[in-house]
mmCIF file of C-alpha atoms in Angstrom:
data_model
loop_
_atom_site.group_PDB
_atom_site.id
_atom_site.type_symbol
_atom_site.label_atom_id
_atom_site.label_comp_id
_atom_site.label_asym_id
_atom_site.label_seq_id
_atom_site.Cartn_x
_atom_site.Cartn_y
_atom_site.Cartn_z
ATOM 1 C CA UNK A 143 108.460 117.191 103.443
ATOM 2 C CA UNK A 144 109.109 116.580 106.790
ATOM 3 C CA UNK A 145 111.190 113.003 105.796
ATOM 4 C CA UNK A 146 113.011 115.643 103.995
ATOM 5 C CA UNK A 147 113.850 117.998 106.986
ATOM 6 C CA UNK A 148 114.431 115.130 108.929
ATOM 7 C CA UNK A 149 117.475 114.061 106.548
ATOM 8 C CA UNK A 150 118.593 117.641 105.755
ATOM 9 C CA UNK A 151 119.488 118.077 109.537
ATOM 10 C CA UNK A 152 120.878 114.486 109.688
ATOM 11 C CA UNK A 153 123.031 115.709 106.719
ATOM 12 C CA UNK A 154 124.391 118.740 108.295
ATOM 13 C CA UNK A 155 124.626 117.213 111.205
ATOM 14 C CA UNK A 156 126.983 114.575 109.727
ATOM 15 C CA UNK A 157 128.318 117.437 107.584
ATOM 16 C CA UNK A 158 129.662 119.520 110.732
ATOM 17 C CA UNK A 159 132.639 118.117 112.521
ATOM 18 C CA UNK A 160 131.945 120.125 115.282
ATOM 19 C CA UNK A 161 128.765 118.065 115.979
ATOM 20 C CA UNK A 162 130.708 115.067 115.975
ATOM 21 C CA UNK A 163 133.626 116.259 118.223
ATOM 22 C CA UNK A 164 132.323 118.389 120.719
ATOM 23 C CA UNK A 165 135.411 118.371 122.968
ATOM 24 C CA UNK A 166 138.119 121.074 122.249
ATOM 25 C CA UNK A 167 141.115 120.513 120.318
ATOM 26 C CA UNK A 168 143.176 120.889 123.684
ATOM 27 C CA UNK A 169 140.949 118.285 125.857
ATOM 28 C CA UNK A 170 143.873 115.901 126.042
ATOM 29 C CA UNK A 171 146.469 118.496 126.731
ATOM 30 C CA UNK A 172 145.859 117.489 130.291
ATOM 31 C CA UNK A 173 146.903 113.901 130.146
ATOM 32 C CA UNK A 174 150.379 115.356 128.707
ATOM 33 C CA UNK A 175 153.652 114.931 131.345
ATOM 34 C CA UNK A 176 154.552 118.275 133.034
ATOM 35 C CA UNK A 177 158.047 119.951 131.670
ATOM 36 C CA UNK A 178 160.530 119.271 133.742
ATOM 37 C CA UNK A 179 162.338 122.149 135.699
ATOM 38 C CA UNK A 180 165.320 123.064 133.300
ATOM 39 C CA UNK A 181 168.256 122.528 136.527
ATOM 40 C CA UNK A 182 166.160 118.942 137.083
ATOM 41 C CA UNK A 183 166.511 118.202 133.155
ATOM 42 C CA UNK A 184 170.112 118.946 133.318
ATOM 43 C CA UNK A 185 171.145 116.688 136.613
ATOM 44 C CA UNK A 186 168.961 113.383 134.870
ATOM 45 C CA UNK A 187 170.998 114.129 132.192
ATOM 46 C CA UNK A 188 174.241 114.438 133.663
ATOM 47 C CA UNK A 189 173.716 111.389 135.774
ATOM 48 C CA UNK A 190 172.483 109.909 133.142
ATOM 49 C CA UNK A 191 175.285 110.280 131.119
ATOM 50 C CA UNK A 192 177.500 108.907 134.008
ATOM 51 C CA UNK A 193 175.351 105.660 134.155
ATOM 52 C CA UNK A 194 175.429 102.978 132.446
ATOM 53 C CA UNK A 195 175.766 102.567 128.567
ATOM 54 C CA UNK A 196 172.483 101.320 126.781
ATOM 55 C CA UNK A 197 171.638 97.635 127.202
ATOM 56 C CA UNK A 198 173.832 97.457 129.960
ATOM 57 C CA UNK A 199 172.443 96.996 133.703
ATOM 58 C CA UNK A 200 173.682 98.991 137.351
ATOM 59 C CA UNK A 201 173.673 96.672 140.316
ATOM 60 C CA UNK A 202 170.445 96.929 142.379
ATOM 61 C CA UNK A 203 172.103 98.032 145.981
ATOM 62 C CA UNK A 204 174.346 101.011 143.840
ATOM 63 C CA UNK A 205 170.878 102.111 142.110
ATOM 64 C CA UNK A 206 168.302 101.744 145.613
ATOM 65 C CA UNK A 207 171.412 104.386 147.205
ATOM 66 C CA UNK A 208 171.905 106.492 143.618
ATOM 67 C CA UNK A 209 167.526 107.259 143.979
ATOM 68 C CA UNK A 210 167.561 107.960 148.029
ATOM 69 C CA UNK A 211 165.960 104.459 148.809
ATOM 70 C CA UNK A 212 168.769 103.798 151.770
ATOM 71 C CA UNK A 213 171.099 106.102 153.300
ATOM 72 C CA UNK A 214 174.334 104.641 152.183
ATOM 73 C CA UNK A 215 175.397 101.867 149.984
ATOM 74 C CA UNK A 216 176.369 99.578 152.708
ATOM 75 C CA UNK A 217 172.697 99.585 154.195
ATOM 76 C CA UNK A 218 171.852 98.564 150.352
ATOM 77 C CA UNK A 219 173.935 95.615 150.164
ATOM 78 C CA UNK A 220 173.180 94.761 154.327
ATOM 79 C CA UNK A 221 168.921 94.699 152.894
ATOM 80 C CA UNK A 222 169.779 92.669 149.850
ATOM 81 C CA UNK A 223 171.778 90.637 151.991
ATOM 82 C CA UNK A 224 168.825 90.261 154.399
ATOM 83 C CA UNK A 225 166.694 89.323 152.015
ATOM 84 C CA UNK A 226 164.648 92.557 152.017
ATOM 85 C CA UNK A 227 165.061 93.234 148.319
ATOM 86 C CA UNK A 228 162.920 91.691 145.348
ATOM 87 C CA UNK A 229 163.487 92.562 141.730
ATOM 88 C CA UNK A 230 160.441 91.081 139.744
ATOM 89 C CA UNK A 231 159.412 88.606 143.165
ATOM 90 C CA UNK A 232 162.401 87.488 143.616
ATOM 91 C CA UNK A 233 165.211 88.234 146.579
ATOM 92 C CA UNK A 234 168.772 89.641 144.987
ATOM 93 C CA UNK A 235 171.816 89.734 145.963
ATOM 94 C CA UNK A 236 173.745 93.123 146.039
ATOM 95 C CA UNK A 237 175.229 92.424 142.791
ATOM 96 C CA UNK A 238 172.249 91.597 141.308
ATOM 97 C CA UNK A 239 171.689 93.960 137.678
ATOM 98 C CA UNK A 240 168.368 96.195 137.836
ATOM 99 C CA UNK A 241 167.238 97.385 134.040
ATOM 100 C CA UNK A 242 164.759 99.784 133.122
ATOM 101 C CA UNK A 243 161.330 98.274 133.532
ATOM 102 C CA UNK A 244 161.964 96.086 136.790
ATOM 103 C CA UNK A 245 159.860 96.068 139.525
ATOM 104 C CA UNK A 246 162.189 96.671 142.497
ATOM 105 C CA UNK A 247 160.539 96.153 146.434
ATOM 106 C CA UNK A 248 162.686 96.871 149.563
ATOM 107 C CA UNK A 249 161.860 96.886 153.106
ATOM 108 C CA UNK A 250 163.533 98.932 154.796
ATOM 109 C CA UNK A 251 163.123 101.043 158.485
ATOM 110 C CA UNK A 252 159.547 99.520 159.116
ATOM 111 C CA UNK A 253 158.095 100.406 155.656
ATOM 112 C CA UNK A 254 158.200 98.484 152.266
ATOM 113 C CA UNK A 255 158.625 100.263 148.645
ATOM 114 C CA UNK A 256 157.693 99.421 145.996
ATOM 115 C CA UNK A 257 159.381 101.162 142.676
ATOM 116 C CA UNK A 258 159.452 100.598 138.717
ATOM 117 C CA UNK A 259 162.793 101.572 137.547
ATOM 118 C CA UNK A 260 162.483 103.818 134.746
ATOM 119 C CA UNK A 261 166.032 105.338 134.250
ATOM 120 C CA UNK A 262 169.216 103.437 135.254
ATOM 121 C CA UNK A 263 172.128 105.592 137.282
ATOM 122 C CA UNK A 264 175.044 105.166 139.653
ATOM 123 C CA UNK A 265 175.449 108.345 141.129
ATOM 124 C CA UNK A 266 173.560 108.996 143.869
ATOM 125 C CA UNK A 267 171.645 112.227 143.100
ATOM 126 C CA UNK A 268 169.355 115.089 145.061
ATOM 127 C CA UNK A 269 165.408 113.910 145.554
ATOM 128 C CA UNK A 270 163.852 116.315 142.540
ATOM 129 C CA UNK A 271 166.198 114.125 140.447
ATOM 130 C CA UNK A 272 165.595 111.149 142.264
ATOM 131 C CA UNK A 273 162.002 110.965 141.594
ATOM 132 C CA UNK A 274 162.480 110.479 137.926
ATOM 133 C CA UNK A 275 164.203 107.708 138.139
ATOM 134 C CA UNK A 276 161.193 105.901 139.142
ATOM 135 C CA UNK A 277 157.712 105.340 139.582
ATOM 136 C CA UNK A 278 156.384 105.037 142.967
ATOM 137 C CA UNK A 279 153.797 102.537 143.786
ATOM 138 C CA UNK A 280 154.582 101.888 147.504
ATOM 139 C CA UNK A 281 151.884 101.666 150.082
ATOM 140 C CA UNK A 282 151.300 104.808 152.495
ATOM 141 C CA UNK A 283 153.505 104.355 155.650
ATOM 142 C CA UNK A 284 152.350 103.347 158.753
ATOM 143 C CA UNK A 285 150.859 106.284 161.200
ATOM 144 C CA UNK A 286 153.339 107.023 163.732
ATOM 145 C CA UNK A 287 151.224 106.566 166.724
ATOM 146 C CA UNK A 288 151.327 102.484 165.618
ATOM 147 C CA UNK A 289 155.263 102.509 165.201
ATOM 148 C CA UNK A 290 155.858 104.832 168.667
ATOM 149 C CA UNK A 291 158.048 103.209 171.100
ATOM 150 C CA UNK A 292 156.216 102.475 174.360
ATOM 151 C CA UNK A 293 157.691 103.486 178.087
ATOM 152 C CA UNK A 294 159.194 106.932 176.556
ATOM 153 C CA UNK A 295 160.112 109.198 179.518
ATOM 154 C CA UNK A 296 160.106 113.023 179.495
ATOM 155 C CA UNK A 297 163.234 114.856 178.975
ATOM 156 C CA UNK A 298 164.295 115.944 182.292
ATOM 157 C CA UNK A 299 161.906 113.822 184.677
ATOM 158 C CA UNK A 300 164.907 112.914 186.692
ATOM 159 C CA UNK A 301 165.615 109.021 187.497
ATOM 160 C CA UNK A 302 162.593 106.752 187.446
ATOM 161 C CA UNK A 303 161.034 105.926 191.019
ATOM 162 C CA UNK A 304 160.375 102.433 192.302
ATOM 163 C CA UNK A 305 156.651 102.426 190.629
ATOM 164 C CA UNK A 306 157.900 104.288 186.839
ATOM 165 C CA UNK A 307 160.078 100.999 187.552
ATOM 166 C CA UNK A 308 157.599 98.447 188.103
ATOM 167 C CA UNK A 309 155.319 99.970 185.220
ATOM 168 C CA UNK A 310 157.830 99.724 182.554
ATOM 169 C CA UNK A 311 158.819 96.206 183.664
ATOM 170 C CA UNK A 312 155.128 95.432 183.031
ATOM 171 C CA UNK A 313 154.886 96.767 180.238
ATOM 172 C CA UNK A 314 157.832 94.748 178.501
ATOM 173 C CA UNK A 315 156.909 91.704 180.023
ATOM 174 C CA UNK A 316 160.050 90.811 182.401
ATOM 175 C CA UNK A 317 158.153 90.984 185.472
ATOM 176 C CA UNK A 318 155.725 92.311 187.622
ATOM 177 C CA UNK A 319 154.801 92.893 191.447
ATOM 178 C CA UNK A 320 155.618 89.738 193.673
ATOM 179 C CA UNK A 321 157.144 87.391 190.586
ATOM 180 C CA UNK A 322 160.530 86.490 192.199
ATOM 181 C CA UNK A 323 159.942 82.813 193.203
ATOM 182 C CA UNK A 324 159.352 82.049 197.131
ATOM 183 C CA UNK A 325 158.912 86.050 198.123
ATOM 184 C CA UNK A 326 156.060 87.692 198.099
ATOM 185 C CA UNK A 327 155.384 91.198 198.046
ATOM 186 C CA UNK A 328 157.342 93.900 200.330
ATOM 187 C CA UNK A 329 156.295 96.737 201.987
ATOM 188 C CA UNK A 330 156.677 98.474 198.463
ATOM 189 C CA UNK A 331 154.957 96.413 196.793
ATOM 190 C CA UNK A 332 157.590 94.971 194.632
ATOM 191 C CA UNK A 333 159.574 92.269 194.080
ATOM 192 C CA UNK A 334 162.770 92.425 196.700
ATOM 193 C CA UNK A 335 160.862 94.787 198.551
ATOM 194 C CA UNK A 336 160.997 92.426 201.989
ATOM 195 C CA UNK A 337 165.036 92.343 202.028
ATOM 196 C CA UNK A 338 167.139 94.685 204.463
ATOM 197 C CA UNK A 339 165.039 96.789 207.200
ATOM 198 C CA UNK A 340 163.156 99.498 207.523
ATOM 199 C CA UNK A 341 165.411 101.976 207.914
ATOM 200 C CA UNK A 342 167.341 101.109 204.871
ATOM 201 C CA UNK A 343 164.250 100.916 202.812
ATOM 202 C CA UNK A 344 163.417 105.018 203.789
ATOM 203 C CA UNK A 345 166.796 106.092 203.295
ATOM 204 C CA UNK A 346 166.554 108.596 200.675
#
């Protein structure tokens, strides 16, 4: 008897589809790409339409300036030109085709990007639109702190004395207190500081 319960419930059990499938019918709705806005839909289409036909290719500095990866067109041809574009690992020239699929890097203004093209225009469009175009897999920038400029002054702090002076001259490396060859140190300190007299040195 109790073989027989045992394979009753392993019957039903088989028997019940719910047993088997315990996640909803809608569990993988999730994984499904978001609807685009219907204004977005309509500019990919229009610049889509625009583009290229199919099979054909848009030259990589055109497409980096259509998606908002440079400025202007120019500073795309001046990066391929500096070698700071790859397609697939290898450095392009401006006229170099891009086609959908086509791993695109470019340096550019301190940070590197790294793109998959996914839909091929020439006309540069607004960033909603933009972002379609590709995939992003770039790196996170740089915090700003690393990339500030050193030896900023305050707006309005008036001309730099003789110290600011000396103290942004060590900081870049040109020189520092007593360097100039066969003088040493003036009464201020700094390089120079020894020629013309006193009087001249305290005029204001």
């Amino acid at each position: 008897m109790a073989s027989q319960g045992a394979q009753h419930d392993r019957t039903d059990g088989t028997a019940d589809p719910a047993a088997e499938s315990p996640e909803p019918a809608g569990g993988s709705a999730g994984s499904e790409p978001q609807p685009l806005d219907p204004k977005v839909a309509a500019a990919i289409a229009a610049a889509e339409a625009a583009g290229p036909q199919a099979g054909t290719t848009v030259r990589v500095d055109s497409w980096i300036w259509s998606v908002r990866l440079v400025k202007t067109r120019s500073m795309g041809a001046t990066a391929c030109r500096g070698g700071h574009v790859r397609v697939n690992g290898e450095r392009v020239k401006p006229a170099h085709g891009v086609r959908v699929g086509d791993e695109v890097r470019l340096r550019h203004e301190g940070r590197e990007r790294v793109v998959i093209v996914t839909r091929l225009i020439r006309k540069r469009v607004g960033a909603p639109v933009a972002t379609q175009c590709y995939v992003d897999n770039s790196p996170p920038p740089p915090p700003r702190e690393a990339v500030a400029p050193a030896g900023i002054r305050d707006r309005g702090a008036g001309r730099p004395t003789k110290r600011d002076r000396r103290d942004m001259e060590r900081l870049r490396g040109v020189t520092g207190p007593g360097s100039v060859p066969g003088l040493g140190p003036g009464p201020g300190g700094g390089p120079g500081a020894g020629f013309g007299s006193g009087s001249r040195e305290r005029r204001p």
